Amino acid sequence: MPRAKKITSEDLCRLALDYQQIVAGMKITIPAFGEYVRSQGYAVEDYLIRRNKEVREHIEAYNQAIVQRNIDAVIVFHGLDIDAFLAKNSSPQALKEALTKRDAYYEKIANNASELKKKNEKLEQENNQLKKELEKAQQDLAVKRNHDRDAEIQTKNELIRKLREIIYSRVYPEMANLILQKEGIFESVNKLIMPEAIDAHMMTADQEIKTFRSNAVNELLSDFDE
């Protein structure tokens, strides 16, 4: 069995030109072209053809030209001069051949129009799919933002709860309420503080300050450090 030949970019371009003549105006696909190349004795896979920039651009340019030609064929109408047509095709055989050619021409136009319609429908479907994916991405982003915001609010609420516990356990309740009001945590509290309450909890200059330790305070401080 003969060894398969290696192929160069020049060989691929030459074979692409040959294949254009074979398909006679039809669009070229990589799988079909790959089969043709391998039938000529070259060992090349389809993915290698796709990776070859020169050949890929050549095929894409050819296919775009075919599409444009099909569009031009749809929008051009050839009127029929009846007298000239009959004069040129005076015999039954000539008339039959001329009508057959004209029929084939308009059949091609109909086929091109049908192909363009299918491509347009496909593009609309792809566009609708992209819109759905965009909407879903926006919804997912909104959900994530809400989740992050809820988590942040939950964290702050937990810190407030811990602060309240410390204040209520270490500070006279009425003074604690005023502290919370000042920080905007309470909207309204009893503003009247009994004098004896202030005297009982007020520190003086000659009063000994005792070391204060609290696991709750340490935990809060560690949260703020983060």
PDB file of C-alpha atoms in Angstrom:
ATOM      1  CA  MET A   1       0.000   0.000   0.000  1.00  0.00           C
ATOM      2  CA  PRO A   2       1.565   3.357  -1.061  1.00  0.00           C
ATOM      3  CA  ARG A   3       2.354   5.846   1.666  1.00  0.00           C
ATOM      4  CA  ALA A   4       0.074   8.877   1.847  1.00  0.00           C
ATOM      5  CA  LYS A   5       1.641  12.085   0.601  1.00  0.00           C
ATOM      6  CA  LYS A   6       2.323  15.044   2.870  1.00  0.00           C
ATOM      7  CA  ILE A   7       0.634  18.276   1.875  1.00  0.00           C
ATOM      8  CA  THR A   8       1.674  21.933   1.860  1.00  0.00           C
ATOM      9  CA  SER A   9      -0.385  25.123   1.915  1.00  0.00           C
ATOM     10  CA  GLU A  10       0.263  25.538  -1.805  1.00  0.00           C
ATOM     11  CA  ASP A  11      -1.079  22.043  -2.460  1.00  0.00           C
ATOM     12  CA  LEU A  12      -4.216  22.759  -0.422  1.00  0.00           C
ATOM     13  CA  CYS A  13      -4.885  26.035  -2.243  1.00  0.00           C
ATOM     14  CA  ARG A  14      -4.419  24.324  -5.607  1.00  0.00           C
ATOM     15  CA  LEU A  15      -6.787  21.524  -4.606  1.00  0.00           C
ATOM     16  CA  ALA A  16      -9.300  24.105  -3.353  1.00  0.00           C
ATOM     17  CA  LEU A  17      -9.310  25.731  -6.792  1.00  0.00           C
ATOM     18  CA  ASP A  18      -9.797  22.329  -8.433  1.00  0.00           C
ATOM     19  CA  TYR A  19     -12.602  21.491  -6.021  1.00  0.00           C
ATOM     20  CA  GLN A  20     -14.381  24.768  -6.826  1.00  0.00           C
ATOM     21  CA  GLN A  21     -14.708  23.579 -10.416  1.00  0.00           C
ATOM     22  CA  ILE A  22     -16.115  20.256  -9.257  1.00  0.00           C
ATOM     23  CA  VAL A  23     -18.803  21.665  -6.954  1.00  0.00           C
ATOM     24  CA  ALA A  24     -19.844  24.095  -9.698  1.00  0.00           C
ATOM     25  CA  GLY A  25     -20.872  27.117  -7.669  1.00  0.00           C
ATOM     26  CA  MET A  26     -21.920  25.303  -4.503  1.00  0.00           C
ATOM     27  CA  LYS A  27     -20.532  26.295  -1.117  1.00  0.00           C
ATOM     28  CA  ILE A  28     -17.494  24.359   0.110  1.00  0.00           C
ATOM     29  CA  THR A  29     -17.527  22.632   3.484  1.00  0.00           C
ATOM     30  CA  ILE A  30     -14.358  21.488   5.242  1.00  0.00           C
ATOM     31  CA  PRO A  31     -15.504  17.836   5.668  1.00  0.00           C
ATOM     32  CA  ALA A  32     -16.404  17.511   1.973  1.00  0.00           C
ATOM     33  CA  PHE A  33     -13.207  19.234   0.879  1.00  0.00           C
ATOM     34  CA  GLY A  34     -11.208  17.031   3.260  1.00  0.00           C
ATOM     35  CA  GLU A  35     -12.659  13.922   1.631  1.00  0.00           C
ATOM     36  CA  TYR A  36     -11.635  15.253  -1.780  1.00  0.00           C
ATOM     37  CA  VAL A  37      -8.089  16.023  -0.588  1.00  0.00           C
ATOM     38  CA  ARG A  38      -7.686  12.540   0.878  1.00  0.00           C
ATOM     39  CA  SER A  39      -9.016  11.024  -2.351  1.00  0.00           C
ATOM     40  CA  GLN A  40      -6.047  12.658  -4.090  1.00  0.00           C
ATOM     41  CA  GLY A  41      -3.634  10.641  -1.942  1.00  0.00           C
ATOM     42  CA  TYR A  42      -2.830  13.209   0.752  1.00  0.00           C
ATOM     43  CA  ALA A  43      -2.849  12.339   4.458  1.00  0.00           C
ATOM     44  CA  VAL A  44      -4.567  15.293   6.100  1.00  0.00           C
ATOM     45  CA  GLU A  45      -7.340  15.503   8.690  1.00  0.00           C
ATOM     46  CA  ASP A  46     -10.129  18.072   8.616  1.00  0.00           C
ATOM     47  CA  TYR A  47      -8.851  19.883  11.710  1.00  0.00           C
ATOM     48  CA  LEU A  48      -5.495  20.469   9.988  1.00  0.00           C
ATOM     49  CA  ILE A  49      -7.294  22.093   7.064  1.00  0.00           C
ATOM     50  CA  ARG A  50      -9.201  24.357   9.481  1.00  0.00           C
ATOM     51  CA  ARG A  51      -5.924  25.358  11.151  1.00  0.00           C
ATOM     52  CA  ASN A  52      -4.380  26.374   7.830  1.00  0.00           C
ATOM     53  CA  LYS A  53      -5.138  30.113   7.761  1.00  0.00           C
ATOM     54  CA  GLU A  54      -4.380  30.602   4.052  1.00  0.00           C
ATOM     55  CA  VAL A  55      -6.665  27.798   2.880  1.00  0.00           C
ATOM     56  CA  ARG A  56      -9.395  28.642   5.403  1.00  0.00           C
ATOM     57  CA  GLU A  57      -9.496  32.273   4.255  1.00  0.00           C
ATOM     58  CA  HIS A  58      -9.544  31.143   0.619  1.00  0.00           C
ATOM     59  CA  ILE A  59     -12.571  28.890   1.220  1.00  0.00           C
ATOM     60  CA  GLU A  60     -14.363  31.563   3.284  1.00  0.00           C
ATOM     61  CA  ALA A  61     -13.856  34.158   0.533  1.00  0.00           C
ATOM     62  CA  TYR A  62     -15.177  31.725  -2.082  1.00  0.00           C
ATOM     63  CA  ASN A  63     -18.249  30.889   0.025  1.00  0.00           C
ATOM     64  CA  GLN A  64     -18.990  34.584   0.613  1.00  0.00           C
ATOM     65  CA  ALA A  65     -18.798  35.188  -3.132  1.00  0.00           C
ATOM     66  CA  ILE A  66     -21.275  32.342  -3.696  1.00  0.00           C
ATOM     67  CA  VAL A  67     -23.696  33.826  -1.156  1.00  0.00           C
ATOM     68  CA  GLN A  68     -23.465  37.264  -2.759  1.00  0.00           C
ATOM     69  CA  ARG A  69     -24.007  35.795  -6.209  1.00  0.00           C
ATOM     70  CA  ASN A  70     -27.115  33.991  -4.970  1.00  0.00           C
ATOM     71  CA  ILE A  71     -28.432  37.234  -3.489  1.00  0.00           C
ATOM     72  CA  ASP A  72     -27.815  39.051  -6.770  1.00  0.00           C
ATOM     73  CA  ALA A  73     -29.605  36.268  -8.646  1.00  0.00           C
ATOM     74  CA  VAL A  74     -32.679  36.694  -6.453  1.00  0.00           C
ATOM     75  CA  ILE A  75     -33.006  40.454  -6.820  1.00  0.00           C
ATOM     76  CA  VAL A  76     -32.405  40.586 -10.612  1.00  0.00           C
ATOM     77  CA  PHE A  77     -35.398  40.042 -12.880  1.00  0.00           C
ATOM     78  CA  HIS A  78     -34.879  39.353 -16.577  1.00  0.00           C
ATOM     79  CA  GLY A  79     -37.811  40.583 -18.596  1.00  0.00           C
ATOM     80  CA  LEU A  80     -38.826  38.680 -21.739  1.00  0.00           C
ATOM     81  CA  ASP A  81     -39.139  40.329 -25.149  1.00  0.00           C
ATOM     82  CA  ILE A  82     -41.711  37.971 -26.660  1.00  0.00           C
ATOM     83  CA  ASP A  83     -41.170  38.958 -30.296  1.00  0.00           C
ATOM     84  CA  ALA A  84     -37.369  38.735 -30.083  1.00  0.00           C
ATOM     85  CA  PHE A  85     -37.617  35.499 -28.129  1.00  0.00           C
ATOM     86  CA  LEU A  86     -39.855  33.863 -30.760  1.00  0.00           C
ATOM     87  CA  ALA A  87     -37.760  35.210 -33.622  1.00  0.00           C
ATOM     88  CA  LYS A  88     -34.614  33.766 -32.085  1.00  0.00           C
ATOM     89  CA  ASN A  89     -36.248  30.451 -31.263  1.00  0.00           C
ATOM     90  CA  SER A  90     -38.464  29.949 -34.264  1.00  0.00           C
ATOM     91  CA  SER A  91     -38.326  26.163 -34.464  1.00  0.00           C
ATOM     92  CA  PRO A  92     -40.117  23.916 -31.955  1.00  0.00           C
ATOM     93  CA  GLN A  93     -36.816  22.377 -30.821  1.00  0.00           C
ATOM     94  CA  ALA A  94     -35.123  25.763 -30.311  1.00  0.00           C
ATOM     95  CA  LEU A  95     -38.187  27.060 -28.461  1.00  0.00           C
ATOM     96  CA  LYS A  96     -38.188  23.994 -26.225  1.00  0.00           C
ATOM     97  CA  GLU A  97     -34.503  24.435 -25.350  1.00  0.00           C
ATOM     98  CA  ALA A  98     -34.910  28.170 -24.674  1.00  0.00           C
ATOM     99  CA  LEU A  99     -37.892  27.610 -22.381  1.00  0.00           C
ATOM    100  CA  THR A 100     -36.021  24.849 -20.566  1.00  0.00           C
ATOM    101  CA  LYS A 101     -33.086  27.183 -19.930  1.00  0.00           C
ATOM    102  CA  ARG A 102     -35.386  29.966 -18.749  1.00  0.00           C
ATOM    103  CA  ASP A 103     -37.198  27.543 -16.474  1.00  0.00           C
ATOM    104  CA  ALA A 104     -33.867  26.387 -15.016  1.00  0.00           C
ATOM    105  CA  TYR A 105     -32.876  30.022 -14.437  1.00  0.00           C
ATOM    106  CA  TYR A 106     -35.976  30.783 -12.379  1.00  0.00           C
ATOM    107  CA  GLU A 107     -35.705  27.457 -10.596  1.00  0.00           C
ATOM    108  CA  LYS A 108     -32.247  28.530  -9.470  1.00  0.00           C
ATOM    109  CA  ILE A 109     -33.642  31.857  -8.280  1.00  0.00           C
ATOM    110  CA  ALA A 110     -36.337  30.042  -6.305  1.00  0.00           C
ATOM    111  CA  ASN A 111     -33.741  27.741  -4.739  1.00  0.00           C
ATOM    112  CA  ASN A 112     -31.540  30.701  -3.812  1.00  0.00           C
ATOM    113  CA  ALA A 113     -34.493  32.509  -2.269  1.00  0.00           C
ATOM    114  CA  SER A 114     -35.372  29.391  -0.289  1.00  0.00           C
ATOM    115  CA  GLU A 115     -31.787  29.073   0.952  1.00  0.00           C
ATOM    116  CA  LEU A 116     -31.697  32.722   1.984  1.00  0.00           C
ATOM    117  CA  LYS A 117     -35.005  32.301   3.808  1.00  0.00           C
ATOM    118  CA  LYS A 118     -33.619  29.317   5.740  1.00  0.00           C
ATOM    119  CA  LYS A 119     -30.465  31.235   6.629  1.00  0.00           C
ATOM    120  CA  ASN A 120     -32.543  34.176   7.808  1.00  0.00           C
ATOM    121  CA  GLU A 121     -34.671  31.889   9.987  1.00  0.00           C
ATOM    122  CA  LYS A 122     -31.524  30.305  11.420  1.00  0.00           C
ATOM    123  CA  LEU A 123     -30.062  33.730  12.215  1.00  0.00           C
ATOM    124  CA  GLU A 124     -33.310  34.748  13.909  1.00  0.00           C
ATOM    125  CA  GLN A 125     -33.232  31.587  16.032  1.00  0.00           C
ATOM    126  CA  GLU A 126     -29.597  32.222  16.985  1.00  0.00           C
ATOM    127  CA  ASN A 127     -30.441  35.838  17.807  1.00  0.00           C
ATOM    128  CA  ASN A 128     -33.370  34.773  20.004  1.00  0.00           C
ATOM    129  CA  GLN A 129     -31.159  32.210  21.742  1.00  0.00           C
ATOM    130  CA  LEU A 130     -28.531  34.868  22.424  1.00  0.00           C
ATOM    131  CA  LYS A 131     -31.224  37.156  23.842  1.00  0.00           C
ATOM    132  CA  LYS A 132     -32.399  34.380  26.180  1.00  0.00           C
ATOM    133  CA  GLU A 133     -28.830  33.685  27.300  1.00  0.00           C
ATOM    134  CA  LEU A 134     -28.286  37.406  27.916  1.00  0.00           C
ATOM    135  CA  GLU A 135     -31.497  37.662  29.961  1.00  0.00           C
ATOM    136  CA  LYS A 136     -30.509  34.601  31.998  1.00  0.00           C
ATOM    137  CA  ALA A 137     -27.030  36.019  32.614  1.00  0.00           C
ATOM    138  CA  GLN A 138     -28.565  39.301  33.782  1.00  0.00           C
ATOM    139  CA  GLN A 139     -30.973  37.444  36.082  1.00  0.00           C
ATOM    140  CA  ASP A 140     -28.152  35.316  37.507  1.00  0.00           C
ATOM    141  CA  LEU A 141     -26.105  38.461  38.117  1.00  0.00           C
ATOM    142  CA  ALA A 142     -29.048  40.137  39.876  1.00  0.00           C
ATOM    143  CA  VAL A 143     -29.584  37.052  42.056  1.00  0.00           C
ATOM    144  CA  LYS A 144     -25.878  36.982  42.970  1.00  0.00           C
ATOM    145  CA  ARG A 145     -25.897  40.669  43.856  1.00  0.00           C
ATOM    146  CA  ASN A 146     -28.995  40.202  46.017  1.00  0.00           C
ATOM    147  CA  HIS A 147     -27.401  37.192  47.685  1.00  0.00           C
ATOM    148  CA  ASP A 148     -24.205  39.135  48.407  1.00  0.00           C
ATOM    149  CA  ARG A 149     -26.212  42.071  49.731  1.00  0.00           C
ATOM    150  CA  ASP A 150     -28.321  39.793  51.939  1.00  0.00           C
ATOM    151  CA  ALA A 151     -25.166  38.137  53.275  1.00  0.00           C
ATOM    152  CA  GLU A 152     -23.659  41.536  54.067  1.00  0.00           C
ATOM    153  CA  ILE A 153     -26.846  42.652  55.830  1.00  0.00           C
ATOM    154  CA  GLN A 154     -26.944  39.403  57.780  1.00  0.00           C
ATOM    155  CA  THR A 155     -23.331  39.903  58.901  1.00  0.00           C
ATOM    156  CA  LYS A 156     -24.035  43.463  60.021  1.00  0.00           C
ATOM    157  CA  ASN A 157     -27.185  42.384  61.840  1.00  0.00           C
ATOM    158  CA  GLU A 158     -25.172  39.745  63.676  1.00  0.00           C
ATOM    159  CA  LEU A 159     -22.610  42.361  64.740  1.00  0.00           C
ATOM    160  CA  ILE A 160     -25.393  44.637  65.949  1.00  0.00           C
ATOM    161  CA  ARG A 161     -26.894  41.766  67.926  1.00  0.00           C
ATOM    162  CA  LYS A 162     -23.560  41.076  69.616  1.00  0.00           C
ATOM    163  CA  LEU A 163     -23.077  44.769  70.375  1.00  0.00           C
ATOM    164  CA  ARG A 164     -26.510  44.940  71.937  1.00  0.00           C
ATOM    165  CA  GLU A 165     -25.742  41.934  74.091  1.00  0.00           C
ATOM    166  CA  ILE A 166     -22.529  43.542  75.341  1.00  0.00           C
ATOM    167  CA  ILE A 167     -24.165  46.909  75.972  1.00  0.00           C
ATOM    168  CA  TYR A 168     -27.172  45.433  77.750  1.00  0.00           C
ATOM    169  CA  SER A 169     -25.007  43.175  79.876  1.00  0.00           C
ATOM    170  CA  ARG A 170     -22.349  45.794  80.783  1.00  0.00           C
ATOM    171  CA  VAL A 171     -24.174  49.156  80.694  1.00  0.00           C
ATOM    172  CA  TYR A 172     -27.181  50.451  82.593  1.00  0.00           C
ATOM    173  CA  PRO A 173     -30.238  49.790  80.333  1.00  0.00           C
ATOM    174  CA  GLU A 174     -31.361  53.419  80.031  1.00  0.00           C
ATOM    175  CA  MET A 175     -27.829  54.553  79.206  1.00  0.00           C
ATOM    176  CA  ALA A 176     -27.522  51.673  76.757  1.00  0.00           C
ATOM    177  CA  ASN A 177     -30.672  52.810  74.984  1.00  0.00           C
ATOM    178  CA  LEU A 178     -29.302  56.329  74.601  1.00  0.00           C
ATOM    179  CA  ILE A 179     -26.023  54.982  73.233  1.00  0.00           C
ATOM    180  CA  LEU A 180     -27.898  52.900  70.686  1.00  0.00           C
ATOM    181  CA  GLN A 181     -30.060  55.894  69.780  1.00  0.00           C
ATOM    182  CA  LYS A 182     -26.988  58.057  69.235  1.00  0.00           C
ATOM    183  CA  GLU A 183     -25.556  55.439  66.879  1.00  0.00           C
ATOM    184  CA  GLY A 184     -28.832  55.369  64.953  1.00  0.00           C
ATOM    185  CA  ILE A 185     -29.724  51.832  65.976  1.00  0.00           C
ATOM    186  CA  PHE A 186     -32.806  52.863  67.962  1.00  0.00           C
ATOM    187  CA  GLU A 187     -35.055  55.564  66.510  1.00  0.00           C
ATOM    188  CA  SER A 188     -36.564  56.604  69.849  1.00  0.00           C
ATOM    189  CA  VAL A 189     -35.913  55.697  73.475  1.00  0.00           C
ATOM    190  CA  ASN A 190     -36.729  57.032  76.889  1.00  0.00           C
ATOM    191  CA  LYS A 191     -34.469  60.063  77.276  1.00  0.00           C
ATOM    192  CA  LEU A 192     -34.975  60.303  81.009  1.00  0.00           C
ATOM    193  CA  ILE A 193     -32.134  58.781  83.028  1.00  0.00           C
ATOM    194  CA  MET A 194     -32.485  58.651  86.752  1.00  0.00           C
ATOM    195  CA  PRO A 195     -29.703  60.613  88.557  1.00  0.00           C
ATOM    196  CA  GLU A 196     -29.007  57.724  90.881  1.00  0.00           C
ATOM    197  CA  ALA A 197     -28.452  55.499  87.846  1.00  0.00           C
ATOM    198  CA  ILE A 198     -25.840  57.894  86.473  1.00  0.00           C
ATOM    199  CA  ASP A 199     -24.141  58.195  89.884  1.00  0.00           C
ATOM    200  CA  ALA A 200     -24.041  54.417  90.221  1.00  0.00           C
ATOM    201  CA  HIS A 201     -22.394  53.892  86.853  1.00  0.00           C
ATOM    202  CA  MET A 202     -20.308  57.058  86.474  1.00  0.00           C
ATOM    203  CA  MET A 203     -16.538  56.698  86.903  1.00  0.00           C
ATOM    204  CA  THR A 204     -14.580  59.312  88.836  1.00  0.00           C
ATOM    205  CA  ALA A 205     -10.966  60.385  88.489  1.00  0.00           C
ATOM    206  CA  ASP A 206      -9.873  58.635  91.676  1.00  0.00           C
ATOM    207  CA  GLN A 207     -11.721  55.396  90.896  1.00  0.00           C
ATOM    208  CA  GLU A 208      -9.611  52.295  90.231  1.00  0.00           C
ATOM    209  CA  ILE A 209     -10.015  50.887  86.711  1.00  0.00           C
ATOM    210  CA  LYS A 210     -10.241  47.138  86.676  1.00  0.00           C
ATOM    211  CA  THR A 211      -9.104  45.014  83.761  1.00  0.00           C
ATOM    212  CA  PHE A 212     -12.076  43.979  81.637  1.00  0.00           C
ATOM    213  CA  ARG A 213     -12.088  40.788  79.612  1.00  0.00           C
ATOM    214  CA  SER A 214     -14.917  39.556  77.420  1.00  0.00           C
ATOM    215  CA  ASN A 215     -14.923  36.790  74.834  1.00  0.00           C
ATOM    216  CA  ALA A 216     -17.820  38.501  73.062  1.00  0.00           C
ATOM    217  CA  VAL A 217     -15.836  41.746  72.740  1.00  0.00           C
ATOM    218  CA  ASN A 218     -12.769  39.904  71.480  1.00  0.00           C
ATOM    219  CA  GLU A 219     -14.906  38.106  68.909  1.00  0.00           C
ATOM    220  CA  LEU A 220     -16.390  41.395  67.727  1.00  0.00           C
ATOM    221  CA  LEU A 221     -12.997  43.039  67.437  1.00  0.00           C
ATOM    222  CA  SER A 222     -11.726  40.137  65.368  1.00  0.00           C
ATOM    223  CA  ASP A 223     -14.690  40.599  62.994  1.00  0.00           C
ATOM    224  CA  PHE A 224     -13.839  44.273  62.498  1.00  0.00           C
ATOM    225  CA  ASP A 225     -10.168  43.457  61.918  1.00  0.00           C
ATOM    226  CA  GLU A 226     -11.176  41.379  58.885  1.00  0.00           C
TER     227      GLU A 226
END
